[in-house]
Short mmCIF file of C-alpha atoms and ligand atoms in Angstrom, two decimals:
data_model
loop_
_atom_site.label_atom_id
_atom_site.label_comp_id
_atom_site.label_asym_id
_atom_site.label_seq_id
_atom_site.Cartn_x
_atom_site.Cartn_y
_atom_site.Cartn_z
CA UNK A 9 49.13 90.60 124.86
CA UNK A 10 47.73 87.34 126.17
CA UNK A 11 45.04 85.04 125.28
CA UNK A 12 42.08 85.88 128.19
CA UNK A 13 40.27 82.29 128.80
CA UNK A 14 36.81 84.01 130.19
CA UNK A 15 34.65 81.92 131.63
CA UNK A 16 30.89 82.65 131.55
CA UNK A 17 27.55 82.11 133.48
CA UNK A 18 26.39 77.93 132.71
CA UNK A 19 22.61 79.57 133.46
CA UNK A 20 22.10 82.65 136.13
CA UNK A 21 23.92 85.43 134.28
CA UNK A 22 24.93 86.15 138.27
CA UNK A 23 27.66 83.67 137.82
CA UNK A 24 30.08 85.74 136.29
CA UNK A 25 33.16 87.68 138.35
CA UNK A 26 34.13 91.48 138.67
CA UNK A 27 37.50 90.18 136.60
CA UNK A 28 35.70 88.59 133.80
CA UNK A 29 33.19 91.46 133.06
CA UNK A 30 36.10 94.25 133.54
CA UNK A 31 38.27 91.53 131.02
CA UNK A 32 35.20 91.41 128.38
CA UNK A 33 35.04 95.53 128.96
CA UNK A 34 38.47 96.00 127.97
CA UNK A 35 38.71 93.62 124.74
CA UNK A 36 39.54 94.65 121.61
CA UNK A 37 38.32 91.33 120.45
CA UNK A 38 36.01 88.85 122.23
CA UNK A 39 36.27 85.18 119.82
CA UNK A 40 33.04 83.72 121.03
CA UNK A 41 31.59 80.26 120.54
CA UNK A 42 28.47 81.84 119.35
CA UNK A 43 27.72 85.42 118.91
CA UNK A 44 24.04 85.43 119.42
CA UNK A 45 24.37 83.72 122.81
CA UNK A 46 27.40 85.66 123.87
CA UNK A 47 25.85 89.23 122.66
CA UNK A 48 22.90 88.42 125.14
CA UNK A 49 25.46 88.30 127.98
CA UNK A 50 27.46 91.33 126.82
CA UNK A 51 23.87 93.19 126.37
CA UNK A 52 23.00 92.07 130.05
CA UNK A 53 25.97 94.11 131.23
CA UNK A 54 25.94 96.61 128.79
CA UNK A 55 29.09 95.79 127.29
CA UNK A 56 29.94 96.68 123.65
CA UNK A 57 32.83 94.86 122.13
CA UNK A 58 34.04 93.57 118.95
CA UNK A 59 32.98 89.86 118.52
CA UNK A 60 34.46 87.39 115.80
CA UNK A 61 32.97 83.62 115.80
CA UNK A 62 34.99 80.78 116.96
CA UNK A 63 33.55 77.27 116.95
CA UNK A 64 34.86 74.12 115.83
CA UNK A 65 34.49 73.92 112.58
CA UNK A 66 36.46 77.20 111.93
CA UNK A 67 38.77 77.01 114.66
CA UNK A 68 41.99 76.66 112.02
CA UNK A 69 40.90 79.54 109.95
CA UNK A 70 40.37 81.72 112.82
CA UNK A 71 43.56 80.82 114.99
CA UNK A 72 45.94 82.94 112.40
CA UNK A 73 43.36 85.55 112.76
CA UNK A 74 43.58 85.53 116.50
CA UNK A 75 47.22 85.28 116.97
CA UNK A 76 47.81 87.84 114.75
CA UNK A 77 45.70 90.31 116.54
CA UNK A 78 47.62 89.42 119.47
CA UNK A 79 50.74 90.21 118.29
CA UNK A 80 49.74 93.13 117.51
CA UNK A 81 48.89 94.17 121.21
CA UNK A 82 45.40 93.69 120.68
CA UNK A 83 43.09 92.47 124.08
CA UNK A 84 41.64 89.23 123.28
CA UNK A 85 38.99 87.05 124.88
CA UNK A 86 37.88 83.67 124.18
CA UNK A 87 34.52 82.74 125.56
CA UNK A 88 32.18 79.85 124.96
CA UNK A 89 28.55 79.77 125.40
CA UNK A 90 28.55 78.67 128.76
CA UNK A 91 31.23 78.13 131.76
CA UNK A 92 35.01 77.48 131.21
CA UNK A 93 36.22 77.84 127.28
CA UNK A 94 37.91 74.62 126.23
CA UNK A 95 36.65 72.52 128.32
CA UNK A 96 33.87 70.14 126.26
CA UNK A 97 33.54 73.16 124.50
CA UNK A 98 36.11 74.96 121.30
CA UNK A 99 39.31 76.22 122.63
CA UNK A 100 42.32 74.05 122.90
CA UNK A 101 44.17 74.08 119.65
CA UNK A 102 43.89 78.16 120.15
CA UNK A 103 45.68 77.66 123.28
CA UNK A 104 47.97 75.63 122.34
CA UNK A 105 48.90 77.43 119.17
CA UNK A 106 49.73 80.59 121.56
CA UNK A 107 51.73 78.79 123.82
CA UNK A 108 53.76 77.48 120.86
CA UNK A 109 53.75 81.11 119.06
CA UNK A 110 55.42 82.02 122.51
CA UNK A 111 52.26 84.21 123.36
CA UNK A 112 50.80 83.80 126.93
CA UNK A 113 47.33 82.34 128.45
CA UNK A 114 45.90 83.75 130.89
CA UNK A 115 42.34 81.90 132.65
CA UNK A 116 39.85 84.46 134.52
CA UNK A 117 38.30 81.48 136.05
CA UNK A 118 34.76 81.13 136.94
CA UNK A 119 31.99 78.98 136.64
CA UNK A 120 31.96 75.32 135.08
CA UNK A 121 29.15 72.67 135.21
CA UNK A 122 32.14 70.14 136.09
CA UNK A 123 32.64 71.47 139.77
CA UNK A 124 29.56 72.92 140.18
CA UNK A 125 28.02 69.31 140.24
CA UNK A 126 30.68 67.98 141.60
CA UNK A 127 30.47 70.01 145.17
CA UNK A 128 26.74 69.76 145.03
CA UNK A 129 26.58 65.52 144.44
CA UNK A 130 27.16 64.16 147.72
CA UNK A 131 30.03 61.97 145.95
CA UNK A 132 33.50 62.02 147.36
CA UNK A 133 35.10 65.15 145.99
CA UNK A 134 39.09 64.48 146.68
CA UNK A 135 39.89 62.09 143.68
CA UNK A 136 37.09 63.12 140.34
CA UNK A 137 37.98 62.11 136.56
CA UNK A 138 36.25 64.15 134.39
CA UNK A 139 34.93 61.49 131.29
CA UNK A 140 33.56 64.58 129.12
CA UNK A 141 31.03 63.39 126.60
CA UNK A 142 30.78 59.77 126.00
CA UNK A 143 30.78 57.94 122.29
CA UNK A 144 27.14 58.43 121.10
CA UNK A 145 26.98 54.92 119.87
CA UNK A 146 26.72 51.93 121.98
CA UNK A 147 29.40 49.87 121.63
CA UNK A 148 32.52 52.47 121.59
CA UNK A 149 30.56 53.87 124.60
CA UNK A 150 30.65 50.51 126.33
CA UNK A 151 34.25 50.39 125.48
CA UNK A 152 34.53 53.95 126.56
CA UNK A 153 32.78 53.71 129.71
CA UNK A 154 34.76 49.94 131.25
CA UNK A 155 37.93 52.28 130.54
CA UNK A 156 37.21 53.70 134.09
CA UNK A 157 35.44 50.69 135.73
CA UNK A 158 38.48 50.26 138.15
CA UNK A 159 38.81 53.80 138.97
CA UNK A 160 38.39 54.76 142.41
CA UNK A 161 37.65 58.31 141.39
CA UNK A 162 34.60 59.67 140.87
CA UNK A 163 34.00 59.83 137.30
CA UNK A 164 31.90 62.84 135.83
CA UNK A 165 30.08 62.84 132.62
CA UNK A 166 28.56 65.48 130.49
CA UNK A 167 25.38 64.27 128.45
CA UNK A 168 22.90 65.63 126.24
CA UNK A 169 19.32 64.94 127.29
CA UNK A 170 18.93 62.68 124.01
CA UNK A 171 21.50 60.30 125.37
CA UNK A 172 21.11 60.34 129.00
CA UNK A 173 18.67 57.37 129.47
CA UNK A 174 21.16 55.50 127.27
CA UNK A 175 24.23 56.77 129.20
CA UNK A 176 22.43 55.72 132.64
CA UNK A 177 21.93 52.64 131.24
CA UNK A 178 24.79 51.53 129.53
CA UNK A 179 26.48 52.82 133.25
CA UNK A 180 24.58 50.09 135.13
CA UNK A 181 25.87 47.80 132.91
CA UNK A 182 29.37 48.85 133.29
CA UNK A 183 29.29 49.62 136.94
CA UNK A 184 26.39 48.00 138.38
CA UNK A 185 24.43 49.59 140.71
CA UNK A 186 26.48 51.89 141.98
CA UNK A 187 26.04 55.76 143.87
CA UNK A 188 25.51 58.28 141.26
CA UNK A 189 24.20 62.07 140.79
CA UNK A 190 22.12 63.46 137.86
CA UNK A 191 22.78 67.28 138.17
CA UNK A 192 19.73 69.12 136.10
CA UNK A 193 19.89 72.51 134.46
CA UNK A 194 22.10 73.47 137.20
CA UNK A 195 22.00 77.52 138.32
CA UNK A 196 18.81 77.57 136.48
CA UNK A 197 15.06 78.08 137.15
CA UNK A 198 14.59 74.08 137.17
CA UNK A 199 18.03 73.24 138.85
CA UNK A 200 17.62 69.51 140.56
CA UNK A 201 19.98 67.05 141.87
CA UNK A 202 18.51 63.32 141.49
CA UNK A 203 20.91 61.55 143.88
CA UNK A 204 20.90 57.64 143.74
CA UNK A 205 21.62 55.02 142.33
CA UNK A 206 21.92 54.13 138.89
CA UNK A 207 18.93 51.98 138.69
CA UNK A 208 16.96 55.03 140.78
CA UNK A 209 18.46 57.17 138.76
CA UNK A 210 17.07 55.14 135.56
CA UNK A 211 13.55 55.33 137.50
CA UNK A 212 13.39 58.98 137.35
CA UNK A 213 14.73 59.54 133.68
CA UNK A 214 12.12 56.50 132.97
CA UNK A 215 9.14 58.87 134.56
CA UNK A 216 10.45 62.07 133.61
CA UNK A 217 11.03 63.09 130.01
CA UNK A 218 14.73 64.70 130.37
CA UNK A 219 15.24 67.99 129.69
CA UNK A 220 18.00 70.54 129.91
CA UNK A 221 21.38 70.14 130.52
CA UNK A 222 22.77 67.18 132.54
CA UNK A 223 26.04 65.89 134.51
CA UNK A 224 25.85 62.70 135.85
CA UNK A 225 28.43 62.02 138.54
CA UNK A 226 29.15 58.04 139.27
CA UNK A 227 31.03 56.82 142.64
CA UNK A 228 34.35 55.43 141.84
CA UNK A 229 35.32 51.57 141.98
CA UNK A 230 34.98 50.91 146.68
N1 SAM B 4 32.47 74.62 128.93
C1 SAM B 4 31.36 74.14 129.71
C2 SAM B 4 31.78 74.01 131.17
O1 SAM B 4 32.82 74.56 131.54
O2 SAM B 4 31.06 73.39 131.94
C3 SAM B 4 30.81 72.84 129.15
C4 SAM B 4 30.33 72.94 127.73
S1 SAM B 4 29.68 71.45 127.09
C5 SAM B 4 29.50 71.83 125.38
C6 SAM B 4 28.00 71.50 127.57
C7 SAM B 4 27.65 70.42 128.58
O3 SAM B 4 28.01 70.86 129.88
C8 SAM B 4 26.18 70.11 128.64
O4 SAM B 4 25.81 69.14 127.66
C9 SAM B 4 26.03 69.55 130.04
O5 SAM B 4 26.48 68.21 130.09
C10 SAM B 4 27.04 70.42 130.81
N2 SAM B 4 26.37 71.62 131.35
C11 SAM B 4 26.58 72.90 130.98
N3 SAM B 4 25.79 73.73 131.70
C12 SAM B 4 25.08 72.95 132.54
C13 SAM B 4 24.08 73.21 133.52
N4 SAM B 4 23.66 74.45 133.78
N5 SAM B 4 23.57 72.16 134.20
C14 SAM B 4 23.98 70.90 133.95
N6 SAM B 4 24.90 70.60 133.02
C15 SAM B 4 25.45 71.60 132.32
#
């Protein structure tokens, strides 16, 4: 059988498709990031399903797990706590140690905090380089971040509230004061968009204690 990639609600438990519930329902196995968060979604729906943990730092003890239940025809799901698995979040050596054992990998796509801020920022959507998480410490983040000064793309960052005043700021450095979009605890209760630019942006985080989840979206190199 092949690997299911299931990707899961980043807030309103809405957010989740007819093909990724019916995938969970039919698992023999779901690997999840976290068991507690996933067994709320799986008790939203009233789904009952095996669950084994699968986070980073047992990701090479459990891949011989998982690809052995595969081979045996087991139905397997990986899901992370919130939106696409592997992306930012535990996954890829999984999926690439299936595609090497010859054993297939199959998304059910869904919802990710990458496009969902994207679409919403106002910033040119044809040409986007998703950064991920930058270095937490400033220097390798400085280096980090001029990697993509000259990029025309819109560049896409996921930060931690800790770290986003530093991010903004260490971006304005970088960048100057370019066009930029602070997506906020997106899907959620206190969803916001702060659309900008980086010195606004700066403003708000400087009169508004961040908290949540953030993506800040920065206008490529004109
Ligand atoms: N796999 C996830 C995805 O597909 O979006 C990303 C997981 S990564 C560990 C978590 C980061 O994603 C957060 O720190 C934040 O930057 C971003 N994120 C996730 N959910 C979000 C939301 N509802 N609103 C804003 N950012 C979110």
């Amino acid at each position: 059988m092949p690997l299911y990639l299931v990707s899961t609600p980043i807030g309103n438990l809405e957010d989740i498709t007819q093909r990724a519930l019916r995938t969970l329902r039919e698992a023999d196995l779901i690997a999840a990031e976290d068991t507690r968060v996933t067994g709320r979604l799986l008790a939203h729906y009233r789904i009952d399903r095996p669950m084994l943990s699968y986070f980073e730092h047992n990701e090479a003890r459990r891949i011989p797990q998982v690809l052995e239940a595969l081979r045996q025809g087991q139905n397997v799901a990986l899901v992370s706590n919130a939106g696409t698995p592997g992306i930012s979040d535990p996954g890829f050596p999984l999926i690439r140690a299936c595609i090497e054992a010859g054993i297939g990998v199959v998304p059910v796509p869904g919802p990710s905090a990458i496009l969902a801020a994207l679409a919403a920022s106002g910033l040119p959507v044809h040409e986007f380089w998703f950064r991920g998480f930058a270095p937490r410490k400033a220097s390798p983040r400085k280096r980090f971040l001029q990697e993509s000064a000259s990029s025309s793309a819109t560049l896409i960052f996921y930060e931690s509230p800790f770290r986003i005043r530093a991010l903004l700021e260490a971006s304005l450095e970088v960048y100057g004061d370019r066009r930029c979009a602070l997506g906020r605890e997106l899907t959620k209760k206190f969803e916001e968009m702060i659309r900008g630019n980086l010195s606004e942006a700066i403003a708000w985080a400087a009169h508004n204690e961040p908290r949540g989840e953030f993506v800040l979206l920065i206008q490529g190199s004109s």
